[in-house]
């Protein structure tokens, strides 16, 4: 049975967690969905792990659509979320065009990076039958404006701005939120105070779901891993087992642990 947006909303109501991993091709998409991972994110992190770029800024809509098609062919029933790339939601018109291409490539939902200002795009996309996940906190497409990959919402002003943005987008009709590199306490509070599921990465075990970049959790990304990464390959020694161990650890609440949070 395919995972839908309704399935995942019901999980939050029932207090059950769900798991998300990135994939960019048919083969890994199949393994990840076979392992029981509920949603697959075709992340623009493909700029880093597939293309070898130093940020996600160079990734194009054409590339996102291509990888979404590849993932959709391998998928065995997980919900497919596709990233709107850099500048893809700069205007409401752009957001509509970009989301159209990604949905027609096989996505079930699009993810937009930003803040409260995404509300207009979310409303129009919803009206046209496109569910939206709003990505808040550390938004990597804005790395040049943020001055690096840093934890967001650390001071009181930043924290209340983030909380307000989350509530605004919940009310605007976002189908999900994603928090990246947001302090644990604030992430837990946002998760409690919005109606829709919250996916965390570098956020909190209290979030309704977790996501990791597949290459990170297999321990094959170059360089020093981020604090929030756990290498599930190290303890299993097998790719299929690593995906299953991740899914289980998210669902039983053992990942993330304190050491993965800010
Ligand atoms: O592109 C990506 O993989 C992402 C996740 C890290 C949340 O946006
Ligand atoms: Na992304």
PDB file of C-alpha atoms and ligand atoms in Angstrom:
ATOM      1  CA  UNK A   1       0.000   0.000   0.000  1.00  0.00           C
ATOM      2  CA  UNK A   2       1.275   3.413  -0.950  1.00  0.00           C
ATOM      3  CA  UNK A   3       2.096   5.989   1.694  1.00  0.00           C
ATOM      4  CA  UNK A   4       0.038   9.166   1.251  1.00  0.00           C
ATOM      5  CA  UNK A   5      -0.170  12.515   2.911  1.00  0.00           C
ATOM      6  CA  UNK A   6      -3.190  11.180   4.852  1.00  0.00           C
ATOM      7  CA  UNK A   7      -1.140   8.253   6.150  1.00  0.00           C
ATOM      8  CA  UNK A   8       1.496  10.615   7.498  1.00  0.00           C
ATOM      9  CA  UNK A   9      -0.974  13.076   9.043  1.00  0.00           C
ATOM     10  CA  UNK A  10      -2.608  10.148  10.843  1.00  0.00           C
ATOM     11  CA  UNK A  11       0.796   9.066  12.177  1.00  0.00           C
ATOM     12  CA  UNK A  12       1.178  12.418  13.897  1.00  0.00           C
ATOM     13  CA  UNK A  13      -2.324  12.165  15.395  1.00  0.00           C
ATOM     14  CA  UNK A  14      -1.525   8.648  16.640  1.00  0.00           C
ATOM     15  CA  UNK A  15       1.855   9.723  18.028  1.00  0.00           C
ATOM     16  CA  UNK A  16       3.722   7.401  15.648  1.00  0.00           C
ATOM     17  CA  UNK A  17       6.950   8.518  13.998  1.00  0.00           C
ATOM     18  CA  UNK A  18       7.867   8.141  10.338  1.00  0.00           C
ATOM     19  CA  UNK A  19      11.135   7.970   8.457  1.00  0.00           C
ATOM     20  CA  UNK A  20      12.470   9.837   5.431  1.00  0.00           C
ATOM     21  CA  UNK A  21      15.698   9.361   3.425  1.00  0.00           C
ATOM     22  CA  UNK A  22      17.016  11.079   0.332  1.00  0.00           C
ATOM     23  CA  UNK A  23      17.463   9.209  -2.954  1.00  0.00           C
ATOM     24  CA  UNK A  24      18.392  10.351  -6.423  1.00  0.00           C
ATOM     25  CA  UNK A  25      18.134   7.235  -8.576  1.00  0.00           C
ATOM     26  CA  UNK A  26      15.898   4.212  -9.211  1.00  0.00           C
ATOM     27  CA  UNK A  27      18.101   1.586  -7.568  1.00  0.00           C
ATOM     28  CA  UNK A  28      18.415   3.271  -4.168  1.00  0.00           C
ATOM     29  CA  UNK A  29      14.816   4.439  -4.340  1.00  0.00           C
ATOM     30  CA  UNK A  30      13.751   0.788  -4.578  1.00  0.00           C
ATOM     31  CA  UNK A  31      15.972  -0.338  -1.690  1.00  0.00           C
ATOM     32  CA  UNK A  32      14.829   2.532   0.529  1.00  0.00           C
ATOM     33  CA  UNK A  33      11.133   1.955  -0.082  1.00  0.00           C
ATOM     34  CA  UNK A  34      11.567  -1.820   0.286  1.00  0.00           C
ATOM     35  CA  UNK A  35      13.162  -1.161   3.693  1.00  0.00           C
ATOM     36  CA  UNK A  36       9.916   0.481   4.860  1.00  0.00           C
ATOM     37  CA  UNK A  37      11.103   4.083   4.827  1.00  0.00           C
ATOM     38  CA  UNK A  38       7.882   6.097   4.524  1.00  0.00           C
ATOM     39  CA  UNK A  39       9.000   8.980   2.335  1.00  0.00           C
ATOM     40  CA  UNK A  40      11.815   9.592  -0.134  1.00  0.00           C
ATOM     41  CA  UNK A  41      13.178  13.095  -0.560  1.00  0.00           C
ATOM     42  CA  UNK A  42      14.689  13.886  -3.945  1.00  0.00           C
ATOM     43  CA  UNK A  43      16.840  16.533  -2.323  1.00  0.00           C
ATOM     44  CA  UNK A  44      18.783  19.244  -4.071  1.00  0.00           C
ATOM     45  CA  UNK A  45      21.576  17.847  -1.881  1.00  0.00           C
ATOM     46  CA  UNK A  46      22.190  15.969  -5.129  1.00  0.00           C
ATOM     47  CA  UNK A  47      24.265  19.045  -5.960  1.00  0.00           C
ATOM     48  CA  UNK A  48      26.657  17.976  -3.216  1.00  0.00           C
ATOM     49  CA  UNK A  49      26.558  14.178  -3.306  1.00  0.00           C
ATOM     50  CA  UNK A  50      25.930  13.517  -7.030  1.00  0.00           C
ATOM     51  CA  UNK A  51      27.501  16.550  -8.706  1.00  0.00           C
ATOM     52  CA  UNK A  52      30.321  17.359  -6.270  1.00  0.00           C
ATOM     53  CA  UNK A  53      29.277  21.000  -5.881  1.00  0.00           C
ATOM     54  CA  UNK A  54      30.066  22.903  -2.678  1.00  0.00           C
ATOM     55  CA  UNK A  55      26.450  24.076  -2.285  1.00  0.00           C
ATOM     56  CA  UNK A  56      22.963  23.434  -3.663  1.00  0.00           C
ATOM     57  CA  UNK A  57      22.860  26.815  -5.445  1.00  0.00           C
ATOM     58  CA  UNK A  58      23.938  25.467  -8.888  1.00  0.00           C
ATOM     59  CA  UNK A  59      21.209  22.770  -9.028  1.00  0.00           C
ATOM     60  CA  UNK A  60      18.637  23.387 -11.798  1.00  0.00           C
ATOM     61  CA  UNK A  61      14.959  22.503 -12.186  1.00  0.00           C
ATOM     62  CA  UNK A  62      15.806  20.293 -15.167  1.00  0.00           C
ATOM     63  CA  UNK A  63      18.189  18.272 -12.991  1.00  0.00           C
ATOM     64  CA  UNK A  64      15.642  18.000 -10.169  1.00  0.00           C
ATOM     65  CA  UNK A  65      12.984  16.767 -12.603  1.00  0.00           C
ATOM     66  CA  UNK A  66      15.369  14.195 -14.097  1.00  0.00           C
ATOM     67  CA  UNK A  67      16.285  12.730 -10.691  1.00  0.00           C
ATOM     68  CA  UNK A  68      12.632  12.785  -9.591  1.00  0.00           C
ATOM     69  CA  UNK A  69      11.730  10.683 -12.648  1.00  0.00           C
ATOM     70  CA  UNK A  70      14.520   8.211 -11.814  1.00  0.00           C
ATOM     71  CA  UNK A  71      13.378   7.906  -8.184  1.00  0.00           C
ATOM     72  CA  UNK A  72       9.717   7.536  -9.174  1.00  0.00           C
ATOM     73  CA  UNK A  73      10.568   4.536 -11.403  1.00  0.00           C
ATOM     74  CA  UNK A  74      12.274   2.652  -8.564  1.00  0.00           C
ATOM     75  CA  UNK A  75       9.849   3.599  -5.818  1.00  0.00           C
ATOM     76  CA  UNK A  76       7.725   0.843  -4.278  1.00  0.00           C
ATOM     77  CA  UNK A  77       5.104   2.943  -2.500  1.00  0.00           C
ATOM     78  CA  UNK A  78       6.909   5.551  -0.425  1.00  0.00           C
ATOM     79  CA  UNK A  79       5.756   9.176  -0.641  1.00  0.00           C
ATOM     80  CA  UNK A  80       8.021  11.126  -3.001  1.00  0.00           C
ATOM     81  CA  UNK A  81       8.948  14.677  -1.988  1.00  0.00           C
ATOM     82  CA  UNK A  82      10.940  16.746  -4.523  1.00  0.00           C
ATOM     83  CA  UNK A  83      12.962  19.858  -3.729  1.00  0.00           C
ATOM     84  CA  UNK A  84      12.160  23.123  -5.471  1.00  0.00           C
ATOM     85  CA  UNK A  85      15.683  24.292  -6.409  1.00  0.00           C
ATOM     86  CA  UNK A  86      17.375  27.671  -5.890  1.00  0.00           C
ATOM     87  CA  UNK A  87      15.110  30.596  -6.945  1.00  0.00           C
ATOM     88  CA  UNK A  88      12.324  28.168  -7.851  1.00  0.00           C
ATOM     89  CA  UNK A  89       9.857  29.897  -5.520  1.00  0.00           C
ATOM     90  CA  UNK A  90      11.178  33.453  -5.885  1.00  0.00           C
ATOM     91  CA  UNK A  91       7.747  34.506  -7.163  1.00  0.00           C
ATOM     92  CA  UNK A  92       4.379  32.776  -6.963  1.00  0.00           C
ATOM     93  CA  UNK A  93       4.437  32.310 -10.765  1.00  0.00           C
ATOM     94  CA  UNK A  94       7.875  30.672 -10.570  1.00  0.00           C
ATOM     95  CA  UNK A  95       6.670  28.392  -7.760  1.00  0.00           C
ATOM     96  CA  UNK A  96       3.714  27.227  -9.882  1.00  0.00           C
ATOM     97  CA  UNK A  97       5.904  26.464 -12.912  1.00  0.00           C
ATOM     98  CA  UNK A  98       8.560  24.715 -10.858  1.00  0.00           C
ATOM     99  CA  UNK A  99       6.103  22.626  -8.881  1.00  0.00           C
ATOM    100  CA  UNK A 100       4.264  21.646 -12.082  1.00  0.00           C
ATOM    101  CA  UNK A 101       7.479  20.212 -13.553  1.00  0.00           C
ATOM    102  CA  UNK A 102       8.316  18.278 -10.364  1.00  0.00           C
ATOM    103  CA  UNK A 103       4.804  16.853  -9.916  1.00  0.00           C
ATOM    104  CA  UNK A 104       4.714  15.793 -13.566  1.00  0.00           C
ATOM    105  CA  UNK A 105       8.110  14.109 -13.058  1.00  0.00           C
ATOM    106  CA  UNK A 106       6.534  11.906 -10.371  1.00  0.00           C
ATOM    107  CA  UNK A 107       6.645  13.813  -7.070  1.00  0.00           C
ATOM    108  CA  UNK A 108       3.736  13.549  -4.613  1.00  0.00           C
ATOM    109  CA  UNK A 109       4.753  16.719  -2.766  1.00  0.00           C
ATOM    110  CA  UNK A 110       7.206  19.579  -3.260  1.00  0.00           C
ATOM    111  CA  UNK A 111       9.505  21.099  -0.643  1.00  0.00           C
ATOM    112  CA  UNK A 112      10.171  24.844  -0.583  1.00  0.00           C
ATOM    113  CA  UNK A 113      12.927  26.521   1.436  1.00  0.00           C
ATOM    114  CA  UNK A 114      12.098  29.807   3.121  1.00  0.00           C
ATOM    115  CA  UNK A 115      10.106  31.362   5.921  1.00  0.00           C
ATOM    116  CA  UNK A 116       6.698  32.959   6.552  1.00  0.00           C
ATOM    117  CA  UNK A 117       6.786  34.594   3.097  1.00  0.00           C
ATOM    118  CA  UNK A 118       6.163  31.167   1.507  1.00  0.00           C
ATOM    119  CA  UNK A 119       2.503  31.433   2.598  1.00  0.00           C
ATOM    120  CA  UNK A 120       1.290  32.935  -0.729  1.00  0.00           C
ATOM    121  CA  UNK A 121       2.915  30.204  -2.825  1.00  0.00           C
ATOM    122  CA  UNK A 122       1.629  27.488  -0.496  1.00  0.00           C
ATOM    123  CA  UNK A 123      -1.958  28.719  -0.816  1.00  0.00           C
ATOM    124  CA  UNK A 124      -1.867  28.791  -4.621  1.00  0.00           C
ATOM    125  CA  UNK A 125      -0.100  25.431  -4.897  1.00  0.00           C
ATOM    126  CA  UNK A 126      -2.690  23.895  -2.558  1.00  0.00           C
ATOM    127  CA  UNK A 127      -5.508  25.288  -4.637  1.00  0.00           C
ATOM    128  CA  UNK A 128      -3.983  23.456  -7.591  1.00  0.00           C
ATOM    129  CA  UNK A 129      -3.679  20.149  -5.783  1.00  0.00           C
ATOM    130  CA  UNK A 130      -0.012  20.336  -4.837  1.00  0.00           C
ATOM    131  CA  UNK A 131       0.890  19.614  -1.204  1.00  0.00           C
ATOM    132  CA  UNK A 132       3.870  21.529   0.137  1.00  0.00           C
ATOM    133  CA  UNK A 133       6.528  20.790   2.733  1.00  0.00           C
ATOM    134  CA  UNK A 134       8.024  24.059   4.032  1.00  0.00           C
ATOM    135  CA  UNK A 135      11.744  23.842   4.919  1.00  0.00           C
ATOM    136  CA  UNK A 136      12.646  26.235   7.772  1.00  0.00           C
ATOM    137  CA  UNK A 137      15.681  26.966   9.933  1.00  0.00           C
ATOM    138  CA  UNK A 138      18.942  26.340   8.087  1.00  0.00           C
ATOM    139  CA  UNK A 139      17.928  26.676   4.447  1.00  0.00           C
ATOM    140  CA  UNK A 140      21.049  25.640   2.479  1.00  0.00           C
ATOM    141  CA  UNK A 141      20.023  27.510  -0.704  1.00  0.00           C
ATOM    142  CA  UNK A 142      20.499  30.706   1.353  1.00  0.00           C
ATOM    143  CA  UNK A 143      24.023  29.768   2.516  1.00  0.00           C
ATOM    144  CA  UNK A 144      25.453  32.948   1.013  1.00  0.00           C
ATOM    145  CA  UNK A 145      22.968  35.135   2.891  1.00  0.00           C
ATOM    146  CA  UNK A 146      23.279  33.154   6.134  1.00  0.00           C
ATOM    147  CA  UNK A 147      27.098  33.329   6.080  1.00  0.00           C
ATOM    148  CA  UNK A 148      27.625  29.592   6.322  1.00  0.00           C
ATOM    149  CA  UNK A 149      25.892  26.415   7.488  1.00  0.00           C
ATOM    150  CA  UNK A 150      24.939  27.429  11.029  1.00  0.00           C
ATOM    151  CA  UNK A 151      22.335  26.505  13.626  1.00  0.00           C
ATOM    152  CA  UNK A 152      19.299  28.827  13.346  1.00  0.00           C
ATOM    153  CA  UNK A 153      16.932  30.165  16.029  1.00  0.00           C
ATOM    154  CA  UNK A 154      19.569  30.215  18.759  1.00  0.00           C
ATOM    155  CA  UNK A 155      18.776  33.641  20.237  1.00  0.00           C
ATOM    156  CA  UNK A 156      15.360  34.727  21.550  1.00  0.00           C
ATOM    157  CA  UNK A 157      14.540  36.904  18.528  1.00  0.00           C
ATOM    158  CA  UNK A 158      15.505  34.197  16.047  1.00  0.00           C
ATOM    159  CA  UNK A 159      13.604  31.565  18.024  1.00  0.00           C
ATOM    160  CA  UNK A 160      10.335  33.503  18.164  1.00  0.00           C
ATOM    161  CA  UNK A 161      10.623  34.393  14.472  1.00  0.00           C
ATOM    162  CA  UNK A 162      10.990  30.712  13.619  1.00  0.00           C
ATOM    163  CA  UNK A 163       8.066  29.701  15.847  1.00  0.00           C
ATOM    164  CA  UNK A 164       5.861  32.370  14.274  1.00  0.00           C
ATOM    165  CA  UNK A 165       6.874  31.336  10.738  1.00  0.00           C
ATOM    166  CA  UNK A 166       6.012  27.711  11.514  1.00  0.00           C
ATOM    167  CA  UNK A 167       2.562  28.691  12.805  1.00  0.00           C
ATOM    168  CA  UNK A 168       1.923  31.003   9.845  1.00  0.00           C
ATOM    169  CA  UNK A 169       2.767  28.277   7.323  1.00  0.00           C
ATOM    170  CA  UNK A 170       0.735  25.677   9.233  1.00  0.00           C
ATOM    171  CA  UNK A 171      -2.231  28.045   8.918  1.00  0.00           C
ATOM    172  CA  UNK A 172      -1.443  28.836   5.270  1.00  0.00           C
ATOM    173  CA  UNK A 173      -1.906  25.145   4.516  1.00  0.00           C
ATOM    174  CA  UNK A 174       1.591  23.642   4.455  1.00  0.00           C
ATOM    175  CA  UNK A 175       1.133  19.859   4.481  1.00  0.00           C
ATOM    176  CA  UNK A 176       4.375  19.353   6.405  1.00  0.00           C
ATOM    177  CA  UNK A 177       7.238  21.328   7.874  1.00  0.00           C
ATOM    178  CA  UNK A 178      10.925  20.450   7.898  1.00  0.00           C
ATOM    179  CA  UNK A 179      13.327  21.909  10.467  1.00  0.00           C
ATOM    180  CA  UNK A 180      17.064  21.833   9.752  1.00  0.00           C
ATOM    181  CA  UNK A 181      19.662  22.722  12.402  1.00  0.00           C
ATOM    182  CA  UNK A 182      17.241  24.160  14.944  1.00  0.00           C
ATOM    183  CA  UNK A 183      17.885  23.764  18.709  1.00  0.00           C
ATOM    184  CA  UNK A 184      16.212  20.727  20.251  1.00  0.00           C
ATOM    185  CA  UNK A 185      13.949  22.592  22.662  1.00  0.00           C
ATOM    186  CA  UNK A 186      12.636  24.963  19.981  1.00  0.00           C
ATOM    187  CA  UNK A 187      12.131  22.079  17.509  1.00  0.00           C
ATOM    188  CA  UNK A 188      10.124  20.147  20.105  1.00  0.00           C
ATOM    189  CA  UNK A 189       7.983  23.203  20.834  1.00  0.00           C
ATOM    190  CA  UNK A 190       7.254  23.858  17.147  1.00  0.00           C
ATOM    191  CA  UNK A 191       6.324  20.175  16.696  1.00  0.00           C
ATOM    192  CA  UNK A 192       3.840  20.427  19.593  1.00  0.00           C
ATOM    193  CA  UNK A 193       2.316  23.703  18.440  1.00  0.00           C
ATOM    194  CA  UNK A 194       1.622  22.988  14.750  1.00  0.00           C
ATOM    195  CA  UNK A 195      -1.060  20.649  13.401  1.00  0.00           C
ATOM    196  CA  UNK A 196       0.989  19.100  10.588  1.00  0.00           C
ATOM    197  CA  UNK A 197       3.888  16.633  10.805  1.00  0.00           C
ATOM    198  CA  UNK A 198       7.361  18.113  11.394  1.00  0.00           C
ATOM    199  CA  UNK A 199      10.407  16.389   9.882  1.00  0.00           C
ATOM    200  CA  UNK A 200      13.696  17.056  11.668  1.00  0.00           C
ATOM    201  CA  UNK A 201      17.362  17.027  10.631  1.00  0.00           C
ATOM    202  CA  UNK A 202      19.670  18.359  13.306  1.00  0.00           C
ATOM    203  CA  UNK A 203      16.464  19.175  15.201  1.00  0.00           C
ATOM    204  CA  UNK A 204      14.909  16.920  17.885  1.00  0.00           C
ATOM    205  CA  UNK A 205      13.810  13.363  18.634  1.00  0.00           C
ATOM    206  CA  UNK A 206      10.469  14.956  19.529  1.00  0.00           C
ATOM    207  CA  UNK A 207       9.861  15.784  15.836  1.00  0.00           C
ATOM    208  CA  UNK A 208       7.255  13.619  14.103  1.00  0.00           C
ATOM    209  CA  UNK A 209       9.784  12.337  11.562  1.00  0.00           C
ATOM    210  CA  UNK A 210      13.492  12.400  10.719  1.00  0.00           C
ATOM    211  CA  UNK A 211      15.396  12.752   7.474  1.00  0.00           C
ATOM    212  CA  UNK A 212      19.048  12.154   6.545  1.00  0.00           C
ATOM    213  CA  UNK A 213      20.980  12.351   3.303  1.00  0.00           C
ATOM    214  CA  UNK A 214      21.461   8.734   2.213  1.00  0.00           C
ATOM    215  CA  UNK A 215      25.187   9.120   1.520  1.00  0.00           C
ATOM    216  CA  UNK A 216      25.706  10.567   5.024  1.00  0.00           C
ATOM    217  CA  UNK A 217      23.944   7.695   6.830  1.00  0.00           C
ATOM    218  CA  UNK A 218      25.883   5.172   4.736  1.00  0.00           C
ATOM    219  CA  UNK A 219      29.121   6.866   5.804  1.00  0.00           C
ATOM    220  CA  UNK A 220      30.289   7.547   2.240  1.00  0.00           C
ATOM    221  CA  UNK A 221      30.129  11.359   2.102  1.00  0.00           C
ATOM    222  CA  UNK A 222      33.613  12.888   2.073  1.00  0.00           C
ATOM    223  CA  UNK A 223      34.852  15.021   4.966  1.00  0.00           C
ATOM    224  CA  UNK A 224      33.846  15.292   8.606  1.00  0.00           C
ATOM    225  CA  UNK A 225      30.168  14.397   9.080  1.00  0.00           C
ATOM    226  CA  UNK A 226      27.807  16.993  10.581  1.00  0.00           C
ATOM    227  CA  UNK A 227      26.850  16.583  14.237  1.00  0.00           C
ATOM    228  CA  UNK A 228      23.351  15.314  13.339  1.00  0.00           C
ATOM    229  CA  UNK A 229      24.586  12.455  11.120  1.00  0.00           C
ATOM    230  CA  UNK A 230      24.686   8.843  12.257  1.00  0.00           C
ATOM    231  CA  UNK A 231      26.478   6.219  10.163  1.00  0.00           C
ATOM    232  CA  UNK A 232      24.098   3.229  10.077  1.00  0.00           C
ATOM    233  CA  UNK A 233      26.416   1.313   7.733  1.00  0.00           C
ATOM    234  CA  UNK A 234      29.108   1.173  10.414  1.00  0.00           C
ATOM    235  CA  UNK A 235      26.947  -0.994  12.681  1.00  0.00           C
ATOM    236  CA  UNK A 236      25.259  -3.131  10.003  1.00  0.00           C
ATOM    237  CA  UNK A 237      27.855  -3.520   7.222  1.00  0.00           C
ATOM    238  CA  UNK A 238      25.101  -3.884   4.627  1.00  0.00           C
ATOM    239  CA  UNK A 239      23.178  -1.263   2.690  1.00  0.00           C
ATOM    240  CA  UNK A 240      19.744  -2.894   3.025  1.00  0.00           C
ATOM    241  CA  UNK A 241      20.308  -3.512   6.736  1.00  0.00           C
ATOM    242  CA  UNK A 242      21.450   0.090   7.208  1.00  0.00           C
ATOM    243  CA  UNK A 243      18.204   1.418   5.698  1.00  0.00           C
ATOM    244  CA  UNK A 244      16.162  -0.937   7.904  1.00  0.00           C
ATOM    245  CA  UNK A 245      18.154  -0.008  11.031  1.00  0.00           C
ATOM    246  CA  UNK A 246      17.587   3.676  10.302  1.00  0.00           C
ATOM    247  CA  UNK A 247      13.836   3.178   9.782  1.00  0.00           C
ATOM    248  CA  UNK A 248      13.596   1.250  13.060  1.00  0.00           C
ATOM    249  CA  UNK A 249      15.695   3.754  15.025  1.00  0.00           C
ATOM    250  CA  UNK A 250      13.520   6.646  13.830  1.00  0.00           C
ATOM    251  CA  UNK A 251      10.292   4.798  14.623  1.00  0.00           C
ATOM    252  CA  UNK A 252      11.367   3.625  18.094  1.00  0.00           C
ATOM    253  CA  UNK A 253      12.723   7.093  18.917  1.00  0.00           C
ATOM    254  CA  UNK A 254      16.335   6.000  19.466  1.00  0.00           C
ATOM    255  CA  UNK A 255      17.573   8.241  16.617  1.00  0.00           C
ATOM    256  CA  UNK A 256      18.402  11.075  16.975  1.00  0.00           C
ATOM    257  CA  UNK A 257      20.111  10.863  20.384  1.00  0.00           C
ATOM    258  CA  UNK A 258      21.324  13.853  22.447  1.00  0.00           C
ATOM    259  CA  UNK A 259      24.692  13.774  20.685  1.00  0.00           C
ATOM    260  CA  UNK A 260      22.976  14.491  17.329  1.00  0.00           C
ATOM    261  CA  UNK A 261      21.084  17.572  18.576  1.00  0.00           C
ATOM    262  CA  UNK A 262      21.930  21.243  19.160  1.00  0.00           C
TER     263      UNK A 262
HETATM  264  O1  LIG B   1      18.385  18.374  -0.093  1.00  0.00           O
HETATM  265  C1  LIG B   1      18.246  17.696   0.937  1.00  0.00           C
HETATM  266  O2  LIG B   1      18.716  16.547   1.053  1.00  0.00           O
HETATM  267  C2  LIG B   1      17.477  18.272   2.038  1.00  0.00           C
HETATM  268  C3  LIG B   1      17.531  17.579   3.367  1.00  0.00           C
HETATM  269  C4  LIG B   1      18.885  17.636   3.956  1.00  0.00           C
HETATM  270  C5  LIG B   1      16.512  18.089   4.294  1.00  0.00           C
HETATM  271  O3  LIG B   1      16.848  19.291   1.857  1.00  0.00           O
HETATM  272 NA1  LIG B   2      17.352  20.357  -0.054  1.00  0.00          NA
END
